[in-house]
């Protein structure tokens, strides 16, 4: 029997809404026991600092460079993750010695796959020292070194979850985070994955610009609006959807409309429609038409995105269900994936495949940071 690891996954996604934490017991292969999860939201001031981080990162050409506030921001972000781990352990009656490894995503501040450049803020060594737990971090870089897009990395976890399902019809897992990405699992278990378009990030930026709210709760604002077809077409005719080559996305690849282009409600409705239509447009490049879409990520809480997705999928002969309908947790899935990837990294198993990131051959990845001998202050 293979060894089972107890692993914590930490994800700070492109929405920049907070840290998702999940515990997983896994052999890094088929055995997956999902355990508790938790989210720690960032306060508005820290989100603003992260947004400034995206601006500061635009100048970066060396992925280790931390100009302007980026060094201090990385340290602050890492300490927040350490505190989040400590709270998570406390709430779940665990000690740091119970955890074999942490998978630490950090915060993407720049992603330029065409230049083989991806930057995630997150000091793995500091996190290991503060928690007293070995940390696997920087999991995208090795994929890029081998010609991959550096994203998405979650497909290997989607595929592992899919193996537990009785229904083996062609399925797409859709993660509607800041950016959306999909993982197709064919009837023979083959995987094809890529980023599928803007997820919530345009909606969040639009709603914040107009109301100061961080997002459109439940899609209530969009519910009062109508789809502006010209504006929707402008997004959906972007070369990203037309090209035969699939590429991963940076948060800034799509920009929100300007204030004069739409009223609040119509803008929110149009962007929710664009999110749904982008998924279907991207899915048209799959080798086989999927029979069902399994939706994860915060976007599934926006009822208008879900309504449009259901309508568009139905026209293509597919159904849409939330991850929960299959017994999964759509909010914790990314963090679970990072826990899973950390274990795979330690076992030198592949994280990415030609069908997921376009990497030349299946490769592992990640950097291990062990707690330093001298590091006393554990946040237990
Ligand atoms: N109740 C809700 N109603 C509407 N939208 C919601 C709700 N809850 C979350 N969201 C949306 O989901 C987003 C967060 O989603 P999620 O945590 O999946 O993203 P992420 O992890 O940052 O992204 P990524 O997958 O791109 O890394 C929020 O920014 C918001 O737009
Ligand atoms: C560079 C980067 O951080 N990409 C994220 C982002 O958010 C969603 C999509 O774009 C996906 O490609 C990826 O995250 C997921 C979790 C992944 O790597 O699987």
mmCIF file of C-alpha atoms in Angstrom, residues 18-183:
data_model
loop_
_atom_site.group_PDB
_atom_site.id
_atom_site.type_symbol
_atom_site.label_atom_id
_atom_site.label_comp_id
_atom_site.label_asym_id
_atom_site.label_seq_id
_atom_site.Cartn_x
_atom_site.Cartn_y
_atom_site.Cartn_z
ATOM 1 C CA UNK A 18 -8.513 35.862 0.267
ATOM 2 C CA UNK A 19 -6.760 32.626 1.153
ATOM 3 C CA UNK A 20 -8.470 29.266 0.650
ATOM 4 C CA UNK A 21 -7.129 26.472 2.854
ATOM 5 C CA UNK A 22 -7.898 22.761 2.599
ATOM 6 C CA UNK A 23 -6.648 19.590 4.215
ATOM 7 C CA UNK A 24 -6.252 16.428 2.178
ATOM 8 C CA UNK A 25 -5.118 12.909 2.951
ATOM 9 C CA UNK A 26 -3.732 11.384 -0.200
ATOM 10 C CA UNK A 27 -1.179 9.060 -1.716
ATOM 11 C CA UNK A 28 -0.739 11.592 -4.533
ATOM 12 C CA UNK A 29 -2.474 9.188 -6.870
ATOM 13 C CA UNK A 30 -5.900 7.579 -6.593
ATOM 14 C CA UNK A 31 -6.459 7.768 -2.894
ATOM 15 C CA UNK A 32 -8.030 11.062 -1.920
ATOM 16 C CA UNK A 33 -9.718 11.746 1.374
ATOM 17 C CA UNK A 34 -11.083 15.255 1.510
ATOM 18 C CA UNK A 35 -10.958 16.903 4.933
ATOM 19 C CA UNK A 36 -11.929 20.328 6.374
ATOM 20 C CA UNK A 37 -11.392 23.591 4.556
ATOM 21 C CA UNK A 38 -11.598 27.270 5.413
ATOM 22 C CA UNK A 39 -11.382 30.691 3.749
ATOM 23 C CA UNK A 40 -9.710 33.769 5.171
ATOM 24 C CA UNK A 41 -10.844 36.916 3.331
ATOM 25 C CA UNK A 42 -8.479 39.814 2.711
ATOM 26 C CA UNK A 43 -9.654 43.192 3.964
ATOM 27 C CA UNK A 44 -10.182 45.908 1.332
ATOM 28 C CA UNK A 45 -6.899 47.665 2.184
ATOM 29 C CA UNK A 46 -4.840 44.552 1.525
ATOM 30 C CA UNK A 47 -6.705 43.845 -1.708
ATOM 31 C CA UNK A 48 -5.792 47.358 -2.831
ATOM 32 C CA UNK A 49 -2.159 46.639 -2.013
ATOM 33 C CA UNK A 50 -2.307 43.433 -4.073
ATOM 34 C CA UNK A 51 -3.840 45.378 -6.964
ATOM 35 C CA UNK A 52 -0.955 47.839 -6.776
ATOM 36 C CA UNK A 53 1.297 44.754 -6.778
ATOM 37 C CA UNK A 54 -0.084 43.848 -10.219
ATOM 38 C CA UNK A 55 0.927 47.297 -11.456
ATOM 39 C CA UNK A 56 4.407 47.080 -9.889
ATOM 40 C CA UNK A 57 4.897 43.598 -11.366
ATOM 41 C CA UNK A 58 4.396 44.857 -14.935
ATOM 42 C CA UNK A 59 8.043 46.004 -14.968
ATOM 43 C CA UNK A 60 9.372 42.608 -13.898
ATOM 44 C CA UNK A 61 11.477 40.656 -16.376
ATOM 45 C CA UNK A 62 13.417 38.524 -13.869
ATOM 46 C CA UNK A 63 10.901 36.402 -11.963
ATOM 47 C CA UNK A 64 12.931 36.608 -8.752
ATOM 48 C CA UNK A 65 12.998 40.425 -8.791
ATOM 49 C CA UNK A 66 10.755 42.236 -6.309
ATOM 50 C CA UNK A 67 10.782 45.953 -7.252
ATOM 51 C CA UNK A 68 8.784 48.718 -5.528
ATOM 52 C CA UNK A 69 6.552 47.296 -2.749
ATOM 53 C CA UNK A 70 6.676 43.699 -4.022
ATOM 54 C CA UNK A 71 9.266 42.460 -1.486
ATOM 55 C CA UNK A 72 7.333 43.831 1.505
ATOM 56 C CA UNK A 73 4.064 42.638 -0.021
ATOM 57 C CA UNK A 74 5.444 39.118 -0.448
ATOM 58 C CA UNK A 75 6.511 39.031 3.176
ATOM 59 C CA UNK A 76 3.154 40.328 4.376
ATOM 60 C CA UNK A 77 1.282 37.844 2.175
ATOM 61 C CA UNK A 78 3.410 34.958 3.463
ATOM 62 C CA UNK A 79 2.867 35.920 7.101
ATOM 63 C CA UNK A 80 -0.885 36.045 6.435
ATOM 64 C CA UNK A 81 -0.685 32.504 5.063
ATOM 65 C CA UNK A 82 1.236 31.361 8.169
ATOM 66 C CA UNK A 83 -1.407 32.887 10.442
ATOM 67 C CA UNK A 84 -4.131 31.270 8.333
ATOM 68 C CA UNK A 85 -2.444 27.865 8.727
ATOM 69 C CA UNK A 86 -2.162 28.403 12.462
ATOM 70 C CA UNK A 87 -5.863 29.304 12.770
ATOM 71 C CA UNK A 88 -6.828 26.374 10.560
ATOM 72 C CA UNK A 89 -4.826 23.918 12.691
ATOM 73 C CA UNK A 90 -6.300 25.339 15.885
ATOM 74 C CA UNK A 91 -9.903 25.154 14.621
ATOM 75 C CA UNK A 92 -9.416 21.555 13.585
ATOM 76 C CA UNK A 93 -7.601 20.368 16.708
ATOM 77 C CA UNK A 94 -4.384 19.711 14.769
ATOM 78 C CA UNK A 95 -0.725 20.459 15.499
ATOM 79 C CA UNK A 96 1.945 21.358 12.973
ATOM 80 C CA UNK A 97 3.520 17.921 13.513
ATOM 81 C CA UNK A 98 0.333 16.292 12.132
ATOM 82 C CA UNK A 99 0.939 17.824 8.704
ATOM 83 C CA UNK A 100 3.484 16.296 6.306
ATOM 84 C CA UNK A 101 3.559 19.060 3.757
ATOM 85 C CA UNK A 102 1.983 22.356 2.663
ATOM 86 C CA UNK A 103 1.297 23.183 -1.012
ATOM 87 C CA UNK A 104 1.681 26.960 -1.317
ATOM 88 C CA UNK A 105 0.447 28.679 -4.462
ATOM 89 C CA UNK A 106 1.105 32.275 -3.448
ATOM 90 C CA UNK A 107 -0.328 35.183 -5.423
ATOM 91 C CA UNK A 108 0.141 35.463 -9.162
ATOM 92 C CA UNK A 109 1.070 39.062 -9.962
ATOM 93 C CA UNK A 110 2.269 38.523 -13.516
ATOM 94 C CA UNK A 111 1.684 35.770 -16.043
ATOM 95 C CA UNK A 112 3.154 36.067 -19.539
ATOM 96 C CA UNK A 113 3.261 32.565 -20.960
ATOM 97 C CA UNK A 114 4.464 33.829 -24.351
ATOM 98 C CA UNK A 115 7.611 35.074 -22.619
ATOM 99 C CA UNK A 116 7.846 32.002 -20.343
ATOM 100 C CA UNK A 117 7.440 34.362 -17.410
ATOM 101 C CA UNK A 118 5.196 33.729 -14.423
ATOM 102 C CA UNK A 119 5.539 35.388 -11.031
ATOM 103 C CA UNK A 120 3.861 34.202 -7.841
ATOM 104 C CA UNK A 121 4.517 36.169 -4.670
ATOM 105 C CA UNK A 122 5.073 33.828 -1.731
ATOM 106 C CA UNK A 123 8.204 33.078 0.295
ATOM 107 C CA UNK A 124 8.180 29.297 0.743
ATOM 108 C CA UNK A 125 11.140 29.286 3.134
ATOM 109 C CA UNK A 126 9.554 31.905 5.382
ATOM 110 C CA UNK A 127 6.292 29.940 5.437
ATOM 111 C CA UNK A 128 8.165 26.743 6.341
ATOM 112 C CA UNK A 129 10.020 28.540 9.134
ATOM 113 C CA UNK A 130 6.880 30.178 10.520
ATOM 114 C CA UNK A 131 4.754 27.032 10.444
ATOM 115 C CA UNK A 132 7.423 24.403 11.144
ATOM 116 C CA UNK A 133 6.013 22.400 8.199
ATOM 117 C CA UNK A 134 7.804 21.567 4.906
ATOM 118 C CA UNK A 135 6.439 23.722 2.104
ATOM 119 C CA UNK A 136 6.279 23.001 -1.637
ATOM 120 C CA UNK A 137 5.957 26.226 -3.606
ATOM 121 C CA UNK A 138 6.658 27.691 -7.070
ATOM 122 C CA UNK A 139 4.858 24.857 -8.856
ATOM 123 C CA UNK A 140 4.371 26.585 -12.213
ATOM 124 C CA UNK A 141 7.961 27.359 -13.165
ATOM 125 C CA UNK A 142 9.216 23.908 -14.142
ATOM 126 C CA UNK A 143 6.296 23.453 -16.512
ATOM 127 C CA UNK A 144 7.232 26.707 -18.256
ATOM 128 C CA UNK A 145 10.872 25.664 -18.433
ATOM 129 C CA UNK A 146 9.679 22.693 -20.462
ATOM 130 C CA UNK A 147 7.587 24.700 -22.886
ATOM 131 C CA UNK A 148 4.298 24.647 -20.958
ATOM 132 C CA UNK A 149 1.916 27.515 -20.310
ATOM 133 C CA UNK A 150 2.529 27.271 -16.547
ATOM 134 C CA UNK A 151 -1.261 26.968 -16.067
ATOM 135 C CA UNK A 152 -3.694 25.456 -15.400
ATOM 136 C CA UNK A 153 -2.295 23.027 -12.833
ATOM 137 C CA UNK A 154 -5.559 21.827 -11.317
ATOM 138 C CA UNK A 155 -6.427 19.316 -14.112
ATOM 139 C CA UNK A 156 -4.464 16.432 -12.609
ATOM 140 C CA UNK A 157 -6.610 16.814 -9.488
ATOM 141 C CA UNK A 158 -9.850 17.070 -11.498
ATOM 142 C CA UNK A 159 -8.847 13.885 -13.239
ATOM 143 C CA UNK A 160 -8.191 12.126 -9.923
ATOM 144 C CA UNK A 161 -11.623 13.216 -8.646
ATOM 145 C CA UNK A 162 -13.278 12.065 -11.863
ATOM 146 C CA UNK A 163 -11.918 8.561 -11.343
ATOM 147 C CA UNK A 164 -14.183 8.253 -8.297
ATOM 148 C CA UNK A 165 -17.329 8.855 -10.397
ATOM 149 C CA UNK A 166 -19.606 6.098 -11.668
ATOM 150 C CA UNK A 167 -20.746 8.122 -14.678
ATOM 151 C CA UNK A 168 -17.846 8.160 -17.170
ATOM 152 C CA UNK A 169 -19.535 10.313 -19.836
ATOM 153 C CA UNK A 170 -17.396 13.098 -21.348
ATOM 154 C CA UNK A 171 -17.192 15.658 -18.552
ATOM 155 C CA UNK A 172 -15.775 19.140 -18.219
ATOM 156 C CA UNK A 173 -14.774 20.534 -14.839
ATOM 157 C CA UNK A 174 -15.068 24.315 -15.066
ATOM 158 C CA UNK A 175 -13.389 26.471 -12.471
ATOM 159 C CA UNK A 176 -14.936 29.940 -12.506
ATOM 160 C CA UNK A 177 -12.430 31.908 -10.445
ATOM 161 C CA UNK A 178 -11.002 35.292 -11.391
ATOM 162 C CA UNK A 179 -10.156 33.647 -14.701
ATOM 163 C CA UNK A 180 -11.986 30.508 -15.768
ATOM 164 C CA UNK A 181 -10.325 27.283 -16.781
ATOM 165 C CA UNK A 182 -11.671 23.937 -17.885
ATOM 166 C CA UNK A 183 -10.581 20.317 -17.715
#
